[in-house]
Coordinates of C-alpha atoms in Angstrom, one line a residue:
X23 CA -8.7 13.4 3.3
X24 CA -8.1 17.2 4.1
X25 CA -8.0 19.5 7.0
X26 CA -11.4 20.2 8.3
X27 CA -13.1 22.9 10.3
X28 CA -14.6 21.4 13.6
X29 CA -18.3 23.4 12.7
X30 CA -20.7 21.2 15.4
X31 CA -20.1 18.9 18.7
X32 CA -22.0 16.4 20.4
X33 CA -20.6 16.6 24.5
X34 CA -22.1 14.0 26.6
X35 CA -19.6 13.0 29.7
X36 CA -19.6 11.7 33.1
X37 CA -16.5 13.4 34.6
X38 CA -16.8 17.4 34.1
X39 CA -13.1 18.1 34.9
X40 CA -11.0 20.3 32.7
X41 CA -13.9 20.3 30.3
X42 CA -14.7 24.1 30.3
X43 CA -11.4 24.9 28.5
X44 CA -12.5 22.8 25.5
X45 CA -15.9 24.5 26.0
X46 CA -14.4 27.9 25.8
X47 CA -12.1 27.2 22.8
X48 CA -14.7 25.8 21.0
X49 CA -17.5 28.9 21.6
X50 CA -14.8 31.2 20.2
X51 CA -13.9 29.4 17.0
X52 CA -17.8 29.5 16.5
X53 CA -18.8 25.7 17.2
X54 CA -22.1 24.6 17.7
X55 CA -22.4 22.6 20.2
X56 CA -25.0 19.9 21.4
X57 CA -25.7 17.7 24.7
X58 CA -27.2 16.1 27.5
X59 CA -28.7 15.8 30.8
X60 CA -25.9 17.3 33.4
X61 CA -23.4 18.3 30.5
X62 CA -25.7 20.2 28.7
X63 CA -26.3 21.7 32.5
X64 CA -22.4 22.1 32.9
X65 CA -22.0 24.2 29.2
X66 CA -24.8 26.1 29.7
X67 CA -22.7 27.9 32.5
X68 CA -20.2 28.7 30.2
X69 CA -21.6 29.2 26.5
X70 CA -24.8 28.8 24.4
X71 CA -25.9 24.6 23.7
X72 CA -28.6 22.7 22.3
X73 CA -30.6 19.9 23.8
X74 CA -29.7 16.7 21.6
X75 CA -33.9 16.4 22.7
X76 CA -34.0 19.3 20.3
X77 CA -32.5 17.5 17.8
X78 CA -34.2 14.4 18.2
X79 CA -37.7 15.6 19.4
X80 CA -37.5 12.7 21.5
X81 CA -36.8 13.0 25.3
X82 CA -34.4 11.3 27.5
X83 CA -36.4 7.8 28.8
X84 CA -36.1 4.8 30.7
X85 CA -34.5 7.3 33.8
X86 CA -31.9 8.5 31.4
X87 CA -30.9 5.2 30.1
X88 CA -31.9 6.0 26.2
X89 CA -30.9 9.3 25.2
X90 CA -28.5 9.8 21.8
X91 CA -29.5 6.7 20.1
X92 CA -31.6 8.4 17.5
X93 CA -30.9 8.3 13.9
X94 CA -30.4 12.0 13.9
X95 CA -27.7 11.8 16.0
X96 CA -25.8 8.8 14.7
X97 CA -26.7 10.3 11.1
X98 CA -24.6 13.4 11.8
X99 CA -21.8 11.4 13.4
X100 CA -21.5 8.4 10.6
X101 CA -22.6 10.6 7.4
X102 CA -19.8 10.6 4.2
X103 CA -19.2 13.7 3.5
X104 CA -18.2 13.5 -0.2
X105 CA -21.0 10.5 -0.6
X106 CA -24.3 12.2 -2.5
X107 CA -26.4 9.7 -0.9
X108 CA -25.6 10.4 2.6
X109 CA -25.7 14.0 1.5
X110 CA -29.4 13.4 0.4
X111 CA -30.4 11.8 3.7
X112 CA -29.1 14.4 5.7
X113 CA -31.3 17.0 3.5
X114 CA -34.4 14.9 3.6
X115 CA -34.3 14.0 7.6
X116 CA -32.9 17.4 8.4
X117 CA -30.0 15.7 10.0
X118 CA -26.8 18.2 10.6
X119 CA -23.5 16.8 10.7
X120 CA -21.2 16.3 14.0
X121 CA -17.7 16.8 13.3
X122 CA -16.7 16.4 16.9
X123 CA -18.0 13.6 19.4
X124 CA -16.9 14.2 23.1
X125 CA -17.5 11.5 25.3
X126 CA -16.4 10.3 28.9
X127 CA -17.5 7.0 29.5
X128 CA -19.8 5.8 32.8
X129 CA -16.9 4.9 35.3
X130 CA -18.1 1.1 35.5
X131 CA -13.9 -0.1 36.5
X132 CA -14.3 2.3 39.6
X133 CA -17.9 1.1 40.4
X134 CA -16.7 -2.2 40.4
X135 CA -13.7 -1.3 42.6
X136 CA -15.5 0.4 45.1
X137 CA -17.1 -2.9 46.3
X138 CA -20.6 -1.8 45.0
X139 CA -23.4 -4.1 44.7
X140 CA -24.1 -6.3 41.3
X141 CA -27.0 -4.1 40.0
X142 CA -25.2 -0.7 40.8
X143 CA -22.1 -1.9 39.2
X144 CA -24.3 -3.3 35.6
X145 CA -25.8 -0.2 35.8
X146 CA -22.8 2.2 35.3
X147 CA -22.3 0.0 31.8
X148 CA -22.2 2.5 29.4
X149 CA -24.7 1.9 26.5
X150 CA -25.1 5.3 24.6
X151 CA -21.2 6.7 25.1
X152 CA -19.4 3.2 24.2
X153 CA -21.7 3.8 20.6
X154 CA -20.6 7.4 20.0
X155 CA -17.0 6.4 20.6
X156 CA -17.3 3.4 17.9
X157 CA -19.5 5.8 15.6
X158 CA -17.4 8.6 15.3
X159 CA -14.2 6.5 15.4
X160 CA -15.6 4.4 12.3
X161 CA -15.7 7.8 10.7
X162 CA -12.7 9.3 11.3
X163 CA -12.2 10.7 7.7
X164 CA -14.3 13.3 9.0
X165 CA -15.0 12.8 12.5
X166 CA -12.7 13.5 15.7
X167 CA -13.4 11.4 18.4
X168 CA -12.3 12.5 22.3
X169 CA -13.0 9.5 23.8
X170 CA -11.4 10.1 27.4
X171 CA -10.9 13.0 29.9
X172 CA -7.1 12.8 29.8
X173 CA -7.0 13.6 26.5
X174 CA -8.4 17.1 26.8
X175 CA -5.2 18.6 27.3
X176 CA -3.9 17.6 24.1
X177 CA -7.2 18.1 22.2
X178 CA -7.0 21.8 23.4
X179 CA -3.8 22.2 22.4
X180 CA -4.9 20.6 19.3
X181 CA -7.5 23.5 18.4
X182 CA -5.5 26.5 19.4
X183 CA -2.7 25.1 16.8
X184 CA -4.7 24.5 14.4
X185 CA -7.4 27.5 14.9
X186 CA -10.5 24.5 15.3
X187 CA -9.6 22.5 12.5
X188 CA -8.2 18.8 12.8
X189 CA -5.9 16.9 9.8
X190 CA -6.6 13.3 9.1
X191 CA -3.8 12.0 11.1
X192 CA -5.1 13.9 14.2
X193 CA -8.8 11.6 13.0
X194 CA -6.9 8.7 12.8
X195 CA -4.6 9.4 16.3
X196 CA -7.4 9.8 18.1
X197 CA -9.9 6.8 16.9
X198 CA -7.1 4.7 17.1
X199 CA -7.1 5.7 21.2
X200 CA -10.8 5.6 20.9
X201 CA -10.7 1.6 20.4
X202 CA -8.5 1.3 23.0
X203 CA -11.0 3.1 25.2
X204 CA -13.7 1.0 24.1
X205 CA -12.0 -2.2 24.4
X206 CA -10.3 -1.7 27.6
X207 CA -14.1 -0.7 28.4
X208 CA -15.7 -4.1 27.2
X209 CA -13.0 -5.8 28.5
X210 CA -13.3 -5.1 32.1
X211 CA -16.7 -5.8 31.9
X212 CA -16.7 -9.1 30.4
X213 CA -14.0 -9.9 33.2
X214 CA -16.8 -9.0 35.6
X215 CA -19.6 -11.7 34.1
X216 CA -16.9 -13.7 33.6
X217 CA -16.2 -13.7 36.9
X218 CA -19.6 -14.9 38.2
X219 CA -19.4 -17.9 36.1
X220 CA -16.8 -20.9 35.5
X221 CA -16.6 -19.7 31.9
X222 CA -14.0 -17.7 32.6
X223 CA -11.9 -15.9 29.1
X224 CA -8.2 -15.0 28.9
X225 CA -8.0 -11.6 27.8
X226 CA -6.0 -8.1 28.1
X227 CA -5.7 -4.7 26.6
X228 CA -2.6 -3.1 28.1
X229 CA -1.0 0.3 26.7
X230 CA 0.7 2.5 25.8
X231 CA 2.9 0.8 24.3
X232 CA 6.7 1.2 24.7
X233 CA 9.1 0.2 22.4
X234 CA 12.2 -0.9 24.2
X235 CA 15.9 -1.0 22.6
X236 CA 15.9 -5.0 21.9
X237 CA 14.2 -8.1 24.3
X238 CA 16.0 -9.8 26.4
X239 CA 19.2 -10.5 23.5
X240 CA 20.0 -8.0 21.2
X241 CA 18.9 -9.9 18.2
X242 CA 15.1 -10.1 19.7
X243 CA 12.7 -7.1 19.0
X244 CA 11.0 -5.5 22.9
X245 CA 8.0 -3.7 24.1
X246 CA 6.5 -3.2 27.3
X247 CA 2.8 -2.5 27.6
X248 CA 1.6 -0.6 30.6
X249 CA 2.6 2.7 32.3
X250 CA 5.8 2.8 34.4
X251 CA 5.0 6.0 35.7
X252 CA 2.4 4.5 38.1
X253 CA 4.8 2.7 39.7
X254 CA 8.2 4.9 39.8
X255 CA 9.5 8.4 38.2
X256 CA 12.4 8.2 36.4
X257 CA 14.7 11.1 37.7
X258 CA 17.8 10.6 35.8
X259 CA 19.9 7.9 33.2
X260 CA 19.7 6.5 30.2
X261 CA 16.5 4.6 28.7
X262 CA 15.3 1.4 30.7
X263 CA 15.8 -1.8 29.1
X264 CA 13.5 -5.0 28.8
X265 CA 15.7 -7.1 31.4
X266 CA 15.8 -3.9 33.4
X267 CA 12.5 -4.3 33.8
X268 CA 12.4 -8.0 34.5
X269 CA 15.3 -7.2 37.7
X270 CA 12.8 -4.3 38.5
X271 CA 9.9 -6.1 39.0
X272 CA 11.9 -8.5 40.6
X273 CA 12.9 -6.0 43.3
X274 CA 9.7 -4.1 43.7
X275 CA 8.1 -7.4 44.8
X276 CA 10.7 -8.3 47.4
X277 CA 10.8 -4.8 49.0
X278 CA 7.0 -4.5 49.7
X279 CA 7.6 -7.7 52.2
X280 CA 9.8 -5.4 53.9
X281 CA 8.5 -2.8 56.4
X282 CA 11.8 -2.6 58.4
X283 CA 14.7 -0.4 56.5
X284 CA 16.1 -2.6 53.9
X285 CA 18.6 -2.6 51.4
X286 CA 18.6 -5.4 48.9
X287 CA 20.9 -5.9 45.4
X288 CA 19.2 -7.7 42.6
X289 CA 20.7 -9.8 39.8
X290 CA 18.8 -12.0 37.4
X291 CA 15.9 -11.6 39.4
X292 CA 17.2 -13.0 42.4
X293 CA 18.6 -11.0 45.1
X294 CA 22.3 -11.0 45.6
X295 CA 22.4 -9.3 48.7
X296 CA 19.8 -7.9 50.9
X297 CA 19.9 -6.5 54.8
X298 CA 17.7 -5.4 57.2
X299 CA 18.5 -2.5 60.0
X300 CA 17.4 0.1 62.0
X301 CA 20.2 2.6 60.5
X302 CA 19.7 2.2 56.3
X303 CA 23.5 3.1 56.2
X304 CA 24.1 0.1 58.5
X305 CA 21.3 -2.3 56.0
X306 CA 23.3 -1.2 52.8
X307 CA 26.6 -2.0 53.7
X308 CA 25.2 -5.5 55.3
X309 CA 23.2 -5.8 51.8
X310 CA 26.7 -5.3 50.1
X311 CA 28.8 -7.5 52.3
X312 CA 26.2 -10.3 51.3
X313 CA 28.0 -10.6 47.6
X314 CA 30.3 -7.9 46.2
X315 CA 31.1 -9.1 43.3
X316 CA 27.4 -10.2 42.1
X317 CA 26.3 -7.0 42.9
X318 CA 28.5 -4.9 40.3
X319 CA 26.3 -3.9 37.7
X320 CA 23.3 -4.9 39.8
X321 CA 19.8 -2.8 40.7
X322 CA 20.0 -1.8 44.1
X323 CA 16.3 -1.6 46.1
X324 CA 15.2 0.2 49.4
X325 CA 11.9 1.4 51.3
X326 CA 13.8 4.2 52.8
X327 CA 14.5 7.7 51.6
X328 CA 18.1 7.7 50.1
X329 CA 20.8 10.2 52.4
X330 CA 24.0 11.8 51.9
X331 CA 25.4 9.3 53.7
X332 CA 23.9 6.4 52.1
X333 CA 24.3 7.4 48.4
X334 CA 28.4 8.1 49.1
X335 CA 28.5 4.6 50.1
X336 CA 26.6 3.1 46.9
X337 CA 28.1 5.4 44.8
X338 CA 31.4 3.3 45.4
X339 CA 30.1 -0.1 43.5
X340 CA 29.5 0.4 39.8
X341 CA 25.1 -0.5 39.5
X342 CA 22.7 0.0 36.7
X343 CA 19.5 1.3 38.4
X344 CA 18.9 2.3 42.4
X345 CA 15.0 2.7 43.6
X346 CA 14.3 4.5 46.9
X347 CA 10.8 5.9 47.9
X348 CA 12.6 9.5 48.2
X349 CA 16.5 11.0 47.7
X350 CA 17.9 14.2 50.0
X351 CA 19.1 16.6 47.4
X352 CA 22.8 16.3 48.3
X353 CA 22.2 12.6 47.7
X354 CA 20.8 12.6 44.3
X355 CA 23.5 15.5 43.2
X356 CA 26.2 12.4 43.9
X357 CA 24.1 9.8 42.4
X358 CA 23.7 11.6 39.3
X359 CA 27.7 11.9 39.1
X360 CA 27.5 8.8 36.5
X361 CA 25.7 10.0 33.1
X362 CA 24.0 6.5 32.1
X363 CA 22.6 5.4 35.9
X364 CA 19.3 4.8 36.2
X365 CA 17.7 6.6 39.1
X366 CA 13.7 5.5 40.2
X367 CA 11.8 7.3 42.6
X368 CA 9.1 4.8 44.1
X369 CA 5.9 5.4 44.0
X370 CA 3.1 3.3 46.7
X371 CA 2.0 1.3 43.5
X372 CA 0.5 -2.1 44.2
X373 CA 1.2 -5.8 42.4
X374 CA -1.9 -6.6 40.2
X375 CA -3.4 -9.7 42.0
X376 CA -3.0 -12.0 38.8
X377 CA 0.6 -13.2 36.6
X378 CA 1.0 -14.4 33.2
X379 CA 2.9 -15.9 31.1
X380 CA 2.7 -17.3 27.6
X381 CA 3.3 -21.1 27.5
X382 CA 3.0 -23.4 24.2
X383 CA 0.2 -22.4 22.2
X384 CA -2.2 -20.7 25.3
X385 CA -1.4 -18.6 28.6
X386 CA -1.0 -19.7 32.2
X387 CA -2.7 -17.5 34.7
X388 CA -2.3 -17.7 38.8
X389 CA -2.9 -15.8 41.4
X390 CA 0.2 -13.5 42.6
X391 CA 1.6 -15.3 45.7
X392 CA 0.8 -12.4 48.2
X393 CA 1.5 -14.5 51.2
X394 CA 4.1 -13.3 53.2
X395 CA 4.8 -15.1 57.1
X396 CA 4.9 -13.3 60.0
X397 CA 5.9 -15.6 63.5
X398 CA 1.7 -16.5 63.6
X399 CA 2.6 -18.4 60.6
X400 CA 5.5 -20.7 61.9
X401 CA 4.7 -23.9 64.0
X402 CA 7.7 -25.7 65.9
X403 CA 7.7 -28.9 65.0
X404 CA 11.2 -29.8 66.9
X405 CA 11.6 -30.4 70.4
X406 CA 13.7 -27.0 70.9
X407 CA 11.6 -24.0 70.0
X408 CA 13.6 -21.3 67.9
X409 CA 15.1 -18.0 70.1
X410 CA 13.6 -14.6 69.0
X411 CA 16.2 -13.6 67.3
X412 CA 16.4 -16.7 65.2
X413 CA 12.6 -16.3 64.8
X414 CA 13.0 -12.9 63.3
X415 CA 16.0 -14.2 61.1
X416 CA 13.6 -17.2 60.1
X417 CA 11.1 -14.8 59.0
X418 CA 13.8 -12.2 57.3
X419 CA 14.9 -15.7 55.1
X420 CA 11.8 -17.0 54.0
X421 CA 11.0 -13.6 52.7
X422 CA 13.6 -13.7 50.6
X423 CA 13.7 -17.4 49.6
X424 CA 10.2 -16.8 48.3
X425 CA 11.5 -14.2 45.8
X426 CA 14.5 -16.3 44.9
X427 CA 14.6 -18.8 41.9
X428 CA 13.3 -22.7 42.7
X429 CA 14.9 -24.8 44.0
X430 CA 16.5 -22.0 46.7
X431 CA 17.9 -22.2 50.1
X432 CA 18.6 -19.3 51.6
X433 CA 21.1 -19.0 54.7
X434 CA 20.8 -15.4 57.0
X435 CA 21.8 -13.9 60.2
X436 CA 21.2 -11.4 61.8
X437 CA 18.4 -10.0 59.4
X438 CA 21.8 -10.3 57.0
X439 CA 21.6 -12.4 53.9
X440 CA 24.8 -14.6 54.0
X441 CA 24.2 -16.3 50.5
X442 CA 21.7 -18.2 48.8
X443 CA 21.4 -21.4 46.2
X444 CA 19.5 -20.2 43.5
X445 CA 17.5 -22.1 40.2
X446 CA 19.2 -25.6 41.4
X447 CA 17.5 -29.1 40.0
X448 CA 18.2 -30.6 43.0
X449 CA 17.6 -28.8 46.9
X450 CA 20.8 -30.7 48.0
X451 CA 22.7 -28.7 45.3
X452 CA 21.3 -25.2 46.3
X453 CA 22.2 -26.0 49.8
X454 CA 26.1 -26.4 49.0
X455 CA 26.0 -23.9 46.6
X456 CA 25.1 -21.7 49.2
X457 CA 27.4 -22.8 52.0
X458 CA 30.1 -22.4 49.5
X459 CA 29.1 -18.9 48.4
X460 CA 29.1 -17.9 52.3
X461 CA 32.3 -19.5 53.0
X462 CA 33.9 -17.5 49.5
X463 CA 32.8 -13.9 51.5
X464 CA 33.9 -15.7 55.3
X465 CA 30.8 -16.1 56.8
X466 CA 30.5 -18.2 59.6
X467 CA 27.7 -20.3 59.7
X468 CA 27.7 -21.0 63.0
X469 CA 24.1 -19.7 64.3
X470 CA 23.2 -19.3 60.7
X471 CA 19.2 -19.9 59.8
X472 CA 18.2 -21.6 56.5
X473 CA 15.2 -21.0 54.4
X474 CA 13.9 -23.5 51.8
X475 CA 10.8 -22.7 49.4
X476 CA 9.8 -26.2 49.6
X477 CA 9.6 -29.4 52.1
X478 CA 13.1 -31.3 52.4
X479 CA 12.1 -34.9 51.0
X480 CA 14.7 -36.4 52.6
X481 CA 16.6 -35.4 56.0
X482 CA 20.0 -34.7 53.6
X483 CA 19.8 -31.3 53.6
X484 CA 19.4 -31.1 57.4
X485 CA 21.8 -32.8 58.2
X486 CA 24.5 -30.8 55.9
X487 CA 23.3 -27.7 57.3
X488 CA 24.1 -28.9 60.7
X489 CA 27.6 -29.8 60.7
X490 CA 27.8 -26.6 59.3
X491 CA 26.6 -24.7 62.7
X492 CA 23.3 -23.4 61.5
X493 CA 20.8 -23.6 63.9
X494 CA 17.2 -23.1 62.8
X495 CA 15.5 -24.1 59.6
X496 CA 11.9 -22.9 58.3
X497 CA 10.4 -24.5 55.3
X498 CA 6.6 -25.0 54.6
X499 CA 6.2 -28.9 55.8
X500 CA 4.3 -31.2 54.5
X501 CA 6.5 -34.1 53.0
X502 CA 5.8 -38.0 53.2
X503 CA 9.0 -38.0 55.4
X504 CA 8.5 -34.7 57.0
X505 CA 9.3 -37.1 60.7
X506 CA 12.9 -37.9 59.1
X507 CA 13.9 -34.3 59.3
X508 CA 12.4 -33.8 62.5
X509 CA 14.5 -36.2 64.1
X510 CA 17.4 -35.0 62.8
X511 CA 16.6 -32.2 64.2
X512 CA 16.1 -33.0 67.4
X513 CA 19.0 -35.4 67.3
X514 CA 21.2 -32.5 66.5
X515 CA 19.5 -29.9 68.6
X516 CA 18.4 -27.9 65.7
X517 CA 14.8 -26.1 66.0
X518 CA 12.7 -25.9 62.4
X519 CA 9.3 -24.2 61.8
X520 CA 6.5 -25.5 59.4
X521 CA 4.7 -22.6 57.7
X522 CA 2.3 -24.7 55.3
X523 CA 3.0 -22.5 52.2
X524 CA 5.5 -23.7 49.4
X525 CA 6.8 -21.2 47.3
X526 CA 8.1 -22.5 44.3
X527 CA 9.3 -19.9 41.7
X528 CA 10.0 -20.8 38.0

């Protein structure tokens, strides 16, 4: 294979941005250039084209639904150039050959998405364009394929290096993309039939891809497939790491329970500390009282723009990665003082609505548990009915006991985390792990809340919690001996709150 002067093009797009660059590039290095319907419209503006009904001598039918599947199209894409007999049906059929295939696929994902109805969304599958893209790909020895609008940046940069002519590794680049293009494509749409039937496939195209420095030991090889930068910008430190990412995660799906200013410290996926307040300086320290010595060399999260104020406080603990929605100037200037921290700027990027995981020999898929309570989720169940302030430190624990490894008990006050029992086999366990871990920072429990992600089988655990002063309890209900703990309760003068949702986290 050998460098090749792009002589014709076949343009046929949805989307018209940024196109007229490559349009003008290639009308000066003398390209002829062929399309259709509103792109040939769109060219004509800017440079001389050709109908591909010219080529064909057919005309766009069926309202525009057939329109380059012809022979002399697909001739001119898939010909061999150094094969006679492909040389001698282009002569005889007065087929010309395409060096360059442009194409911007029917936006069927964003139909889909905008809540459209089932015959608008089958009709933005794309029929003609998906077959261009596989065509030219197929022959990339002497072919180039520009299967998307984003890559018409690099394409244009592309020709002006190389004065209109492409190498075979630019071919091969760029039909590698195109298969991603075209299998993303067919993917979403076979998620959408899918969808309407019980016959539902696991499947998933996610890139780029990004090699990381190891997995989660050293001795294990990492990538991560997706783009980071639709969820944060990375403003400073060294490259992120595959259990970075996990503790990321982690923390990006506690903080969007949040809507108060919050500060919360994250280790192993679990938080370690975490606050609420109306001052952010005030919700960090609280956050960092919560477990000083877990939180060294922990990610810190917040939904509030980073100060002057705030960042000379955290600059104080040693941390891997901080993740704020915005920084001052004067802040980031002092958290950039350490050459290796990590520093994330936020973007409003949402969960996807399904998880993953591989397991044995298949893949287990759920829904994401997007429930989060708010005080028209807890019923008293007790015969004392929680204070407002206990209420709103009921629902600032069961926020975080959902994020927290099962079995958890969270303990709070005061929209403070005090401590937590995290990834316990028994709830018993996680309940004095957590008293203990309070007691080690002197917390008092006394007017203390607990959170549990799951019903209390037996009254044990209420009845530790209070001899140790707490006074309120939330959990989700719904045990054979759900009366036992009531009683205790009410025995004790405790007040607990049912939410009927369990959220177990493995």
């Amino acid at each position: 294979m050998e460098s090749k002067k792009i002589k014709s093009a076949l343009i046929s797009v949805y989307y018209k941005d940024n196109l007229e660059e490559i349009v003008q590039l290639l009308n000066k290095y003398g390209v002829t250039i062929y399309s259709t319907g509103g792109t040939l419209e769109f060219i004509k503006n800017i440079t001389e084209a050709s109908s591909v009904e010219s080529l064909t001598g057919y005309p766009s039918i069926l309202g525009g639904r057939v329109k380059t599947l012809h022979p002399k199209v697909f001739g001119g894409i898939l010909s061999r150039r150094d094969n006679v007999s492909d040389k001698e049906d282009l002569e005889k059929y007065e087929i010309p050959e395409i060096d360059l295939v442009i194409v911007d696929l029917y936006p069927f994902s964003e139909t889909l998405a905008s809540g459209a109805t089932h015959e608008e969304i089958v009709e933005k599958i794309d029929i003609g364009g998906i077959s261009l893209i596989r065509a030219a790909a197929k022959n990339y020895k002497d072919t180039l394929i520009i299967s998307s609008r984003e890559q018409y940046g690099a394409f244009a940069e592309l020709l002006q290096t190389k004065n209109g002519s492409t190498d075979p590794d630019d071919r091969r680049r760029y039909a590698t993309e195109a298969f991603d293009v075209t299998t993303t494509y067919d993917r979403h749409i076979s998620d959408y039939f899918n969808s309407l039937t019980d016959k539902r496939r696991f499947t998933l195209n996610v890139y780029p891809a990004n090699k990381l420095r190891y997995g989660e030991n050293p001795h294990q090889k990492g990538v991560f497939y997706g783009r980071l930068d639709d969820i944060f910008t990375q403003l400073h430190g060294k490259e992120i790491s595959y259990n970075n990412l996990l503790d990321i995660d982690a923390a990006f799906a506690l903080i969007n329970d949040f809507s108060e200013p919050t500060y919360a410290v994250i280790k192993h996926n679990n938080a370690c500390g975490c606050a609420s307040d109306d001052n952010p300086l005030e919700a960090w320290k609280k956050a960092l009282a919560g477990d000083p010595v877990s939180a060294f060399g922990g990610i810190i999260i917040t939904n509030r723009k980073t100060d002057r104020q705030c960042a000379e406080e955290i600059n104080k603990l040693f941390f891997e990665i901080i993740l704020a929605p915005e920084y001052t100037e004067d802040a980031l200037t002092i958290l950039k003082s350490k050459k290796n921290r990590i520093i994330l700027e936020l973007k409003s990027g949402k969960r996807p609505k399904e998880q993953f995981r591989s397991v044995l020999n298949g893949v287990l898929v759920q829904e994401t548990d997007s429930v989060t309570e708010d005080d028209s989720y807890l019923k008293t169940v007790t015969k004392k009915t929680p204070e407002t302030q206990e209420i709103n430190d009921l629902i600032f624990a069961n926020k975080l006991v959902k994020h927290s490894k099962s079995n958890s008990i969270v303990l709070a006050k005061n929209q403070q985390l005090l401590a937590s029992g995290v990834g316990q086999t028994s709830r018993v366990d996680a309940l004095k792990q957590a008293i203990d871990k309070a007691k080690s920072f002197g917390f008092s429990l006394t007017g203390a809340v607990m959170a549990s992600d799951a019903f209390f089988p037996f009254p044990d655990c209420v009845e530790i919690a209070s001899k140790e002063g707490i006074r309120a309890i939330v959990q989700p209900g719904g045990s054979v001996k759900d009366q036992d703990s009531i009683e205790v309760c009410d025995r004790e003068g405790l007040s607990m709150v049912f939410t009927g949702y369990r959220h177990f986290k493995h």
